[in-house]
Short mmCIF file of C-alpha atoms in Angstrom, two decimals:
data_model
loop_
_atom_site.label_atom_id
_atom_site.label_comp_id
_atom_site.label_asym_id
_atom_site.label_seq_id
_atom_site.Cartn_x
_atom_site.Cartn_y
_atom_site.Cartn_z
CA MET A 1 0.02 -0.08 0.03
CA ASN A 2 2.78 2.12 0.78
CA ARG A 3 4.73 1.74 -2.39
CA LYS A 4 1.79 2.26 -4.24
CA LEU A 5 1.06 5.61 -2.40
CA GLY A 6 4.87 6.66 -3.12
CA LYS A 7 4.70 5.96 -7.21
CA LEU A 8 1.84 8.18 -7.09
CA PHE A 9 3.02 10.85 -5.16
CA ARG A 10 6.64 10.92 -7.60
CA TRP A 11 4.13 10.68 -10.68
CA TYR A 12 2.66 13.70 -9.32
CA ASP A 13 5.96 16.00 -8.73
CA ARG A 14 6.73 15.27 -12.36
CA PHE A 15 3.88 18.34 -13.03
CA GLY A 16 5.13 22.07 -12.39
CA PHE A 17 3.81 23.97 -9.69
CA ASN A 18 0.98 25.34 -11.34
CA ILE A 19 -0.75 22.00 -12.67
CA GLN A 20 -0.41 20.51 -8.84
CA ILE A 21 -2.80 23.58 -7.82
CA PHE A 22 -4.96 23.70 -10.42
CA ALA A 23 -5.38 19.66 -9.38
CA ILE A 24 -6.05 20.56 -6.14
CA PHE A 25 -8.34 23.05 -7.06
CA VAL A 26 -10.27 20.83 -9.47
CA CYS A 27 -10.59 17.59 -7.06
CA ALA A 28 -11.89 20.42 -4.39
CA ILE A 29 -13.88 21.46 -6.85
CA LEU A 30 -15.32 18.13 -7.39
CA VAL A 31 -15.51 17.03 -3.97
CA VAL A 32 -17.66 19.68 -2.85
CA GLY A 33 -20.06 19.33 -5.94
CA LEU A 34 -20.47 16.24 -4.86
CA ILE A 35 -21.28 16.72 -1.34
CA THR A 36 -23.58 19.49 -3.00
CA SER A 37 -25.39 17.25 -4.75
CA VAL A 38 -26.18 14.66 -2.43
CA PHE A 39 -26.97 17.81 0.01
CA LEU A 40 -29.46 19.41 -2.73
CA THR A 41 -30.59 15.80 -3.51
CA ARG A 42 -31.71 15.24 0.24
CA VAL A 43 -32.90 18.34 0.63
CA SER A 44 -35.36 18.43 -2.69
CA SER A 45 -36.68 14.96 -1.68
CA SER A 46 -37.65 16.00 1.85
CA ILE A 47 -39.21 19.28 0.13
CA ILE A 48 -41.32 16.72 -1.91
CA TYR A 49 -41.54 14.55 0.59
CA GLU A 50 -43.59 17.76 2.99
CA HIS A 51 -45.47 18.45 0.24
CA GLN A 52 -46.55 15.19 -1.48
CA ILE A 53 -47.60 14.25 2.43
CA ARG A 54 -49.48 18.13 2.34
CA GLN A 55 -51.23 17.75 -0.92
CA GLY A 56 -52.34 14.34 -0.36
CA LEU A 57 -53.78 15.11 3.28
CA LYS A 58 -55.29 18.15 1.26
CA VAL A 59 -57.29 15.78 -1.32
CA THR A 60 -58.22 13.59 1.30
CA ASN A 61 -59.86 16.13 3.35
CA PHE A 62 -61.18 17.98 0.05
CA MET A 63 -62.98 13.99 -0.78
CA ALA A 64 -63.89 13.80 2.82
CA ARG A 65 -66.34 16.74 2.07
CA GLN A 66 -67.26 15.45 -0.92
CA THR A 67 -68.46 11.86 0.42
CA GLU A 68 -70.63 13.48 3.27
CA VAL A 69 -73.53 13.10 0.68
CA ALA A 70 -72.88 9.63 0.02
CA LEU A 71 -72.52 8.69 3.50
CA LEU A 72 -75.41 10.70 4.60
CA PHE A 73 -77.78 9.01 2.28
CA GLN A 74 -76.00 5.40 2.29
CA SER A 75 -75.70 5.47 -1.25
CA ALA A 76 -73.39 3.00 -3.29
CA ASP A 77 -73.47 4.71 -6.44
CA VAL A 78 -72.96 8.43 -4.88
CA ALA A 79 -70.51 6.98 -3.35
CA SER A 80 -69.14 5.57 -6.78
CA ASP A 81 -69.43 8.64 -8.77
CA ILE A 82 -67.45 10.45 -5.84
CA ALA A 83 -65.25 7.97 -6.06
CA SER A 84 -64.86 7.29 -9.65
CA SER A 85 -64.28 11.08 -11.01
CA ILE A 86 -60.89 10.77 -9.21
CA ILE A 87 -59.67 7.53 -9.57
CA ASP A 88 -58.40 7.94 -12.91
CA LEU A 89 -56.09 10.81 -11.86
CA PRO A 90 -52.12 9.79 -11.41
CA ASP A 91 -50.74 8.15 -8.49
CA ILE A 92 -54.22 7.30 -6.90
CA LYS A 93 -54.62 3.99 -6.85
CA GLY A 94 -57.54 2.66 -4.41
CA ILE A 95 -60.71 4.16 -2.77
CA SER A 96 -62.48 2.53 0.40
CA ILE A 97 -65.31 4.78 1.42
CA ARG A 98 -67.05 3.17 4.94
CA THR A 99 -69.89 3.78 7.48
CA ASN A 100 -69.24 4.95 11.41
CA GLU A 101 -69.57 1.13 11.88
CA LEU A 102 -67.31 0.57 9.46
CA VAL A 103 -69.21 -1.56 6.57
CA GLU A 104 -67.40 -0.93 3.46
CA LEU A 105 -70.20 1.35 1.44
CA PHE A 106 -67.55 1.04 -1.77
CA SER A 107 -64.57 0.82 -2.73
CA ILE A 108 -62.35 0.61 -6.48
CA GLY A 109 -58.78 0.20 -7.00
CA ASN A 110 -55.16 -1.99 -5.33
CA TYR A 111 -55.57 -3.96 -2.16
CA PHE A 112 -54.64 -1.15 0.98
CA PRO A 113 -51.81 -2.54 3.46
CA GLU A 114 -52.52 -4.82 6.00
CA GLY A 115 -54.37 -2.73 8.76
CA SER A 116 -54.07 0.18 7.57
CA LEU A 117 -57.91 0.87 7.11
CA GLY A 118 -58.56 0.11 10.95
CA VAL A 119 -56.67 3.14 11.90
CA LEU A 120 -59.63 5.53 12.64
CA PRO A 121 -58.49 9.29 12.72
CA GLU A 122 -60.56 12.05 14.40
CA MET A 123 -58.57 14.13 11.12
CA PRO A 124 -57.24 13.70 7.65
CA LEU A 125 -53.94 11.71 8.54
CA LEU A 126 -51.19 10.12 6.76
CA VAL A 127 -51.84 5.85 8.48
CA ALA A 128 -49.44 3.67 6.85
CA GLU A 129 -46.60 4.36 4.55
CA SER A 130 -44.68 1.65 2.31
CA ASN A 131 -41.80 1.85 -0.22
CA ASN A 132 -44.19 2.42 -2.91
CA VAL A 133 -47.34 3.58 -1.66
CA TRP A 134 -48.95 6.19 0.80
CA VAL A 135 -52.84 5.67 2.92
CA PHE A 136 -54.15 9.02 3.95
CA SER A 137 -57.75 8.52 6.23
CA ALA A 138 -59.92 11.26 7.41
CA PRO A 139 -63.33 11.02 9.32
CA VAL A 140 -66.38 12.03 7.11
CA TYR A 141 -69.15 14.49 9.52
CA SER A 142 -72.64 16.14 8.49
CA ASN A 143 -73.58 19.04 8.30
CA GLN A 144 -70.81 20.77 6.41
CA GLY A 145 -71.42 21.22 2.18
CA GLU A 146 -74.12 23.37 0.77
CA HIS A 147 -77.63 21.65 2.01
CA ASP A 148 -76.35 23.22 5.89
CA GLN A 149 -78.96 26.13 4.86
CA LEU A 150 -82.01 23.51 5.65
CA ILE A 151 -80.67 22.69 9.03
CA SER A 152 -82.55 24.33 11.82
CA PRO A 153 -79.99 27.09 14.36
CA GLN A 154 -80.30 25.08 17.04
CA ASN A 155 -78.20 22.34 15.02
CA GLU A 156 -76.39 24.42 12.76
CA HIS A 157 -73.05 23.80 14.80
CA ARG A 158 -73.03 19.74 15.86
CA THR A 159 -71.77 17.72 13.51
CA PHE A 160 -71.87 13.57 13.23
CA LEU A 161 -69.62 11.11 12.36
CA LEU A 162 -70.93 9.66 8.69
CA GLY A 163 -67.65 7.40 8.36
CA TYR A 164 -64.59 7.02 6.91
CA ILE A 165 -62.39 7.77 3.50
CA SER A 166 -59.22 6.03 2.56
CA ILE A 167 -56.92 6.85 -0.41
CA LEU A 168 -54.09 4.70 -1.52
CA ILE A 169 -51.27 7.24 -3.10
CA ALA A 170 -48.53 5.39 -5.26
CA LYS A 171 -45.16 7.28 -4.59
CA ASP A 172 -44.55 7.14 -8.74
CA SER A 173 -44.25 10.99 -9.39
CA GLN A 174 -42.13 11.55 -6.00
CA ASN A 175 -39.53 8.71 -7.23
CA GLN A 176 -39.38 10.04 -10.34
CA LEU A 177 -38.93 13.44 -9.65
CA ILE A 178 -36.46 12.46 -6.86
CA ASN A 179 -34.58 10.74 -9.82
CA SER A 180 -35.15 13.61 -11.64
CA ILE A 181 -33.20 15.58 -9.66
CA THR A 182 -30.79 13.45 -8.36
CA LYS A 183 -29.65 13.30 -12.13
CA ASN A 184 -29.70 16.90 -12.73
CA ASN A 185 -27.67 17.28 -9.70
CA LEU A 186 -25.15 15.18 -10.88
CA TRP A 187 -24.78 17.02 -13.97
CA THR A 188 -24.26 19.77 -12.06
CA ALA A 189 -21.87 18.52 -9.91
CA GLY A 190 -19.87 17.40 -13.25
CA LEU A 191 -20.30 21.48 -14.58
CA LEU A 192 -18.75 22.34 -10.96
CA VAL A 193 -15.19 20.93 -12.02
CA LEU A 194 -15.40 23.50 -14.97
CA PHE A 195 -16.70 26.30 -13.36
CA LEU A 196 -18.37 26.92 -9.60
CA ALA A 197 -20.11 29.90 -10.32
CA LEU A 198 -21.55 28.36 -13.64
CA LEU A 199 -22.55 25.38 -10.87
CA MET A 200 -24.44 27.23 -8.83
CA TRP A 201 -26.17 29.15 -11.80
CA VAL A 202 -27.28 25.53 -13.31
CA SER A 203 -28.61 24.71 -9.30
CA SER A 204 -30.47 27.73 -8.05
CA ARG A 205 -31.89 27.41 -11.94
CA ALA A 206 -32.93 23.75 -11.63
CA MET A 207 -34.22 24.47 -8.06
CA ARG A 208 -36.22 27.06 -9.37
CA PRO A 209 -39.03 25.43 -10.79
CA ILE A 210 -39.06 22.70 -8.06
CA LYS A 211 -39.91 25.66 -5.79
CA ASP A 212 -42.08 27.56 -7.73
CA LEU A 213 -44.44 24.46 -8.25
CA SER A 214 -43.98 24.05 -4.52
CA LYS A 215 -45.38 27.76 -3.76
CA ILE A 216 -47.84 26.90 -6.24
CA MET A 217 -49.24 24.18 -4.18
CA MET A 218 -49.23 25.32 -1.40
CA SER A 219 -51.75 28.39 -2.99
CA ALA A 220 -53.55 25.96 -4.40
CA GLN A 221 -54.89 24.67 -0.72
CA GLY A 222 -58.29 26.25 -0.17
CA ALA A 223 -58.17 28.37 -3.39
CA GLU A 224 -61.54 28.46 -4.79
CA GLU A 225 -60.45 27.92 -8.95
CA ALA A 226 -57.42 26.30 -10.48
CA VAL A 227 -54.15 27.43 -9.39
CA LEU A 228 -51.72 26.62 -12.54
CA CYS A 229 -48.22 27.27 -12.70
CA ASP A 230 -45.92 28.78 -15.55
CA VAL A 231 -44.17 25.97 -17.59
CA TYR A 232 -40.52 26.53 -17.95
CA GLY A 233 -36.79 25.07 -16.68
CA PRO A 234 -35.93 21.72 -17.59
CA LYS A 235 -37.87 19.35 -19.81
CA ASP A 236 -38.68 16.58 -17.35
CA ILE A 237 -39.57 19.51 -14.86
CA ALA A 238 -41.75 21.39 -17.50
CA GLN A 239 -43.51 17.71 -17.70
CA MET A 240 -43.94 17.58 -14.49
CA GLN A 241 -45.56 21.29 -13.77
CA LYS A 242 -47.64 20.18 -16.74
CA ALA A 243 -49.16 17.08 -15.21
CA PHE A 244 -49.67 19.41 -12.37
CA ASN A 245 -51.58 21.52 -14.42
CA THR A 246 -53.99 19.22 -16.10
CA LEU A 247 -54.33 17.52 -12.11
CA MET A 248 -55.47 21.06 -10.94
CA GLU A 249 -57.41 21.78 -13.84
CA ASP A 250 -58.87 17.91 -13.62
CA LEU A 251 -59.63 18.20 -10.15
CA PHE A 252 -61.37 21.42 -9.81
CA ASP A 253 -63.71 20.28 -13.12
CA ARG A 254 -64.44 16.91 -11.45
CA SER A 255 -64.86 19.07 -8.02
CA ASN A 256 -67.67 21.48 -9.96
CA GLN A 257 -69.09 18.62 -10.84
CA LEU A 258 -69.33 16.75 -7.55
CA LYS A 259 -70.95 20.45 -6.26
CA LYS A 260 -73.32 19.62 -8.91
CA ALA A 261 -74.06 16.07 -7.82
CA ALA A 262 -74.65 17.07 -4.29
CA GLN A 263 -76.84 19.96 -5.23
CA SER A 264 -79.45 17.44 -7.48
CA ALA A 265 -79.40 14.96 -4.47
CA VAL A 266 -80.05 17.39 -1.69
CA LYS A 267 -83.10 18.68 -4.50
CA LEU A 268 -84.10 15.22 -5.43
CA ALA A 269 -84.52 14.56 -0.81
CA ASN A 270 -86.27 18.02 -0.09
CA HIS A 271 -88.78 17.88 -4.00
CA ASP A 272 -91.82 15.82 -5.20
CA SER A 273 -90.56 14.69 -8.10
CA LEU A 274 -93.83 15.01 -9.57
CA THR A 275 -94.46 18.90 -9.08
CA GLY A 276 -91.34 20.15 -8.01
CA LEU A 277 -92.96 21.10 -4.57
CA PRO A 278 -90.91 21.08 -1.53
CA ASN A 279 -92.43 17.40 0.03
CA ARG A 280 -92.80 16.41 3.50
CA ALA A 281 -89.37 16.31 5.34
CA TYR A 282 -88.72 19.22 3.90
CA LEU A 283 -92.07 20.89 4.93
CA MET A 284 -91.37 20.06 8.84
CA GLN A 285 -87.80 21.83 8.30
CA HIS A 286 -88.84 24.85 7.23
CA LEU A 287 -92.33 24.80 9.29
CA GLN A 288 -89.65 24.56 12.53
CA LEU A 289 -87.75 27.42 11.33
CA LEU A 290 -90.51 29.39 10.93
CA ILE A 291 -92.16 28.36 14.50
CA ASN A 292 -88.63 29.57 15.87
CA ARG A 293 -88.71 32.48 14.18
CA SER A 294 -92.58 33.42 14.59
CA LYS A 295 -91.82 33.00 18.50
CA ASN A 296 -88.92 35.32 18.65
CA GLU A 297 -90.73 37.49 16.38
CA ASN A 298 -94.23 37.61 17.50
CA ILE A 299 -95.87 37.31 14.06
CA MET A 300 -98.89 35.05 13.02
CA PHE A 301 -99.15 32.77 10.35
CA ALA A 302 -101.43 30.14 8.68
CA ILE A 303 -101.22 26.19 7.44
CA LEU A 304 -103.36 25.74 4.91
CA PHE A 305 -103.79 22.15 4.60
CA LEU A 306 -105.30 20.93 1.32
CA ASP A 307 -107.44 17.70 0.01
CA LEU A 308 -108.83 17.37 -3.90
CA ASP A 309 -112.56 15.84 -3.92
CA HIS A 310 -112.61 12.63 -5.82
CA PHE A 311 -109.35 12.78 -6.70
CA LYS A 312 -109.33 8.88 -6.85
CA ALA A 313 -112.57 8.94 -9.49
CA VAL A 314 -110.03 10.73 -11.55
CA ASN A 315 -107.74 7.99 -11.63
CA ASP A 316 -109.86 4.98 -11.76
CA THR A 317 -111.85 6.53 -14.73
CA LEU A 318 -108.98 8.70 -16.99
CA GLY A 319 -105.71 6.27 -15.74
CA HIS A 320 -102.73 7.42 -13.44
CA ASP A 321 -100.74 9.37 -16.19
CA SER A 322 -104.02 11.90 -16.49
CA GLY A 323 -103.67 12.25 -12.60
CA ASP A 324 -100.68 12.99 -12.11
CA LEU A 325 -100.96 15.87 -15.55
CA LEU A 326 -104.20 17.15 -13.34
CA LEU A 327 -101.70 17.54 -10.07
CA LYS A 328 -99.27 19.65 -11.76
CA ALA A 329 -101.71 21.65 -13.20
CA VAL A 330 -103.18 22.16 -9.58
CA SER A 331 -99.77 22.72 -7.84
CA GLU A 332 -99.63 25.49 -10.42
CA ARG A 333 -102.63 27.24 -10.09
CA LEU A 334 -101.64 26.66 -6.20
CA GLN A 335 -98.56 29.14 -6.68
CA THR A 336 -100.47 31.85 -8.53
CA HIS A 337 -102.46 32.44 -5.75
CA VAL A 338 -99.18 32.96 -2.85
CA GLN A 339 -96.18 35.04 -2.35
CA ASP A 340 -92.94 34.32 -2.32
CA ARG A 341 -92.49 34.59 1.06
CA ASP A 342 -94.86 31.75 1.46
CA PHE A 343 -94.47 28.18 1.19
CA ILE A 344 -96.08 25.29 -0.52
CA ALA A 345 -95.46 21.29 -0.53
CA ARG A 346 -97.21 18.33 -1.88
CA LEU A 347 -97.41 16.22 1.13
CA SER A 348 -98.42 12.44 -0.47
CA GLY A 349 -100.95 12.06 -3.25
CA ASP A 350 -103.32 15.23 -3.48
CA GLU A 351 -103.28 16.75 -0.10
CA PHE A 352 -101.33 19.97 -0.43
CA THR A 353 -100.04 22.25 2.18
CA ILE A 354 -99.78 26.09 2.59
CA ILE A 355 -97.74 28.23 4.55
CA LEU A 356 -99.02 31.28 4.53
CA ASP A 357 -96.23 33.89 6.25
CA SER A 358 -96.75 37.00 8.68
CA ILE A 359 -100.21 37.37 8.19
CA SER A 360 -101.84 40.16 10.11
CA ASP A 361 -105.52 38.54 10.98
CA THR A 362 -107.47 35.94 9.46
CA LYS A 363 -109.14 38.23 7.07
CA SER A 364 -106.42 37.95 4.62
CA VAL A 365 -106.65 33.94 4.57
CA VAL A 366 -109.95 34.15 3.95
CA ALA A 367 -109.26 35.82 0.92
CA ILE A 368 -106.45 33.40 0.32
CA ALA A 369 -108.55 30.27 0.43
CA GLU A 370 -111.91 31.94 -1.52
CA LYS A 371 -109.07 32.33 -4.26
CA ILE A 372 -107.69 29.26 -4.28
CA CYS A 373 -111.57 27.47 -4.17
CA HIS A 374 -112.84 29.90 -6.86
CA SER A 375 -109.25 28.73 -9.08
CA LEU A 376 -109.72 25.19 -8.84
CA ARG A 377 -113.53 24.92 -9.57
CA ARG A 378 -112.38 26.24 -13.13
CA PRO A 379 -111.82 23.22 -15.17
CA PHE A 380 -108.88 21.83 -16.73
CA LEU A 381 -108.20 21.01 -20.05
CA PHE A 382 -106.81 17.85 -21.05
CA MET A 383 -107.07 15.96 -24.52
CA ARG A 384 -109.99 18.43 -26.04
CA HIS A 385 -111.66 17.40 -22.60
CA GLU A 386 -112.92 19.57 -19.69
CA MET A 387 -111.87 18.37 -16.43
CA PHE A 388 -113.56 19.81 -13.03
CA LEU A 389 -112.32 19.61 -9.22
CA THR A 390 -112.70 21.03 -5.84
CA ALA A 391 -111.03 21.17 -2.65
CA SER A 392 -111.41 20.74 0.92
CA ILE A 393 -109.42 23.37 3.19
CA GLY A 394 -108.70 22.87 6.59
CA ILE A 395 -106.81 25.75 8.39
CA SER A 396 -104.88 26.73 11.77
CA ILE A 397 -103.58 29.57 12.93
CA PHE A 398 -100.22 30.10 14.56
CA PRO A 399 -99.89 30.88 17.73
CA ASN A 400 -103.94 30.20 18.46
CA ASP A 401 -104.21 26.88 17.18
CA GLY A 402 -101.03 25.70 18.69
CA SER A 403 -97.63 26.21 19.37
CA ASP A 404 -95.37 23.12 17.30
CA ILE A 405 -95.77 21.16 14.63
CA LYS A 406 -97.40 18.37 15.97
CA ASP A 407 -100.81 20.89 17.15
CA LEU A 408 -100.55 22.78 14.10
CA MET A 409 -100.67 19.90 11.69
CA LYS A 410 -103.27 18.20 13.49
CA HIS A 411 -105.61 20.70 13.37
CA ALA A 412 -105.23 21.76 9.98
CA ASP A 413 -106.30 18.07 9.26
CA SER A 414 -109.34 18.01 11.82
CA ALA A 415 -110.86 21.34 9.86
CA MET A 416 -109.52 19.99 6.39
CA PHE A 417 -111.81 16.93 7.58
CA ASN A 418 -114.99 18.99 8.86
CA ALA A 419 -114.72 20.75 5.54
CA LYS A 420 -115.12 17.61 3.50
CA ALA A 421 -118.57 16.96 5.25
CA SER A 422 -119.83 19.47 2.65
CA ARG A 423 -116.25 19.61 0.37
CA ASP A 424 -115.73 22.36 -2.38
CA GLY A 425 -114.73 24.88 0.88
CA PHE A 426 -112.69 26.03 3.59
CA CYS A 427 -113.22 25.48 7.53
CA PHE A 428 -111.01 27.14 10.60
CA TYR A 429 -109.63 25.10 12.85
CA LYS A 430 -112.37 25.28 16.53
CA PRO A 431 -111.57 23.62 19.41
CA GLY A 432 -113.25 20.07 20.15
CA MET A 433 -113.06 19.11 16.26
CA GLU A 434 -110.79 16.44 16.68
CA MET A 435 -113.08 15.16 19.53
CA VAL A 436 -116.08 14.88 16.12
CA MET A 437 -113.09 13.21 14.11
CA SER A 438 -112.68 10.80 17.09
CA ARG A 439 -115.68 9.92 17.24
CA ARG A 440 -116.37 8.98 13.69
CA LEU A 441 -113.35 7.03 13.78
CA GLU A 442 -114.75 4.85 16.56
CA SER A 443 -117.65 4.68 15.13
CA GLU A 444 -116.60 3.09 12.00
CA ARG A 445 -113.62 0.77 13.16
CA LYS A 446 -116.74 -0.67 15.42
CA LEU A 447 -118.61 -1.21 12.62
CA ARG A 448 -116.19 -2.61 10.87
CA LYS A 449 -115.93 -5.07 13.56
CA GLY A 450 -119.61 -5.82 13.90
CA ILE A 451 -119.69 -6.87 10.00
CA GLU A 452 -117.18 -8.86 10.35
CA GLU A 453 -118.65 -10.60 13.70
CA ASN A 454 -122.24 -10.56 11.74
CA GLN A 455 -123.73 -8.48 14.32
CA LEU A 456 -125.57 -6.88 12.19
CA GLN A 457 -129.04 -8.10 11.52
CA LEU A 458 -132.00 -7.67 8.71
CA PHE A 459 -135.10 -6.59 9.81
CA TYR A 460 -138.31 -5.59 6.35
CA GLN A 461 -140.90 -3.51 7.98
CA PRO A 462 -144.00 -3.58 6.02
CA LYS A 463 -146.19 -0.74 4.40
CA PHE A 464 -149.92 -0.67 4.68
CA ASP A 465 -152.06 1.41 2.61
CA LEU A 466 -154.34 3.46 5.08
CA SER A 467 -157.59 3.48 2.97
CA ASP A 468 -158.03 0.31 2.29
CA ALA A 469 -155.63 -1.33 4.90
CA SER A 470 -153.73 -3.19 1.83
CA LEU A 471 -150.11 -4.06 1.61
CA VAL A 472 -148.12 -2.30 -0.15
CA GLY A 473 -144.66 -2.78 0.27
CA ALA A 474 -141.78 -3.15 2.66
CA GLU A 475 -138.82 -0.89 4.37
CA ALA A 476 -135.42 -2.64 4.76
CA LEU A 477 -134.30 -1.75 7.98
CA VAL A 478 -130.43 -3.47 9.44
CA ARG A 479 -130.58 -2.73 13.28
CA TRP A 480 -127.06 -3.24 15.32
#
């Protein structure tokens, strides 16, 4: 070993001082370049890793918000649409959506590492990592998204755990980026042998696109529109920038589609599919909000419970298609007699509910009820045939006839039942009406039981002509 070193130094001593100094300088620069290259590679890898983790958490948190509707309605179809919208994006290899009872609602893509789905975080979290993939998980809570406007004030800050979403993200892009940076840094180290300043300039230029892209990634968090980066720098980094821009544009396009789908799902859940009017669930929510506001502001409102007279005969004679068309026409006429602040809902079948907001007295309610009855008396034209229809309306007033939903709806129904006795009219609730309804229902119940148990007996009472005492007929009587 010593002999070999001695020969090397003797060979080195053959060259002049300038050449020796140049050789030392070149070797020193080469060592500095190699050290700098290794250092820059490690720093770049660390920056990319941290930003990839933040990006994964951001995507997972974003998808958790989008998954709320699917878990709220336990809909695998909606979950499939949500998962399918990003499964084709770069590095997204798998998605698992589970309920709060850890029942899998939907899963797509590659298998998750063993044990990664068993971690139940309270916030978006990296729960597992291997050489090739990351596994991010996040809880999904209720009361987030645009449908929060339908939640009552006392519950608007309350959230409930609906389930969990896990996303499997590959490290392909990170590894490709790290390899690319390593090659660039090695090339830069070679250039340092020629000129140290040139190396510094090339290193700065090579790192600038990555730093700019990192800043863009940071600014993209919570942005209302797609944030794109400038495409420049080395070819592979430019390709990465183009891929990032494509990813952001596609992600926000899919996000807009998911928002529209969520809005449609909320509308379907709260509106009648035939008439487009609010349904019973939406009516109950609106009533609760209106009751709370009316109590605070000390105002009155009226509930009109409307039932179409003899509507079953329309379905039986003309068919359900004609009945559906008639219901649409009725809903259109009803909407012409209320103001924007009022509320119309279709409960079921031929039953509608109208809420008249902020009334001053019952005279205005009478006027609107009369207009509605008069409007429905006008003939409906279907297939060149005129159809005639009437309605019975029961009315209850807040707070006179009740201070909660149950009492107001029950009393309006009792008044409507009383209006049904004469039909084609309206009736305000009066105390004791429900007793009349209760007695009638009880009589009907007992009569049905009497028929089933053969408690009814038929008698024929003869009828005589008093002039000659002759039998002229008989009267049939049923005794119970």
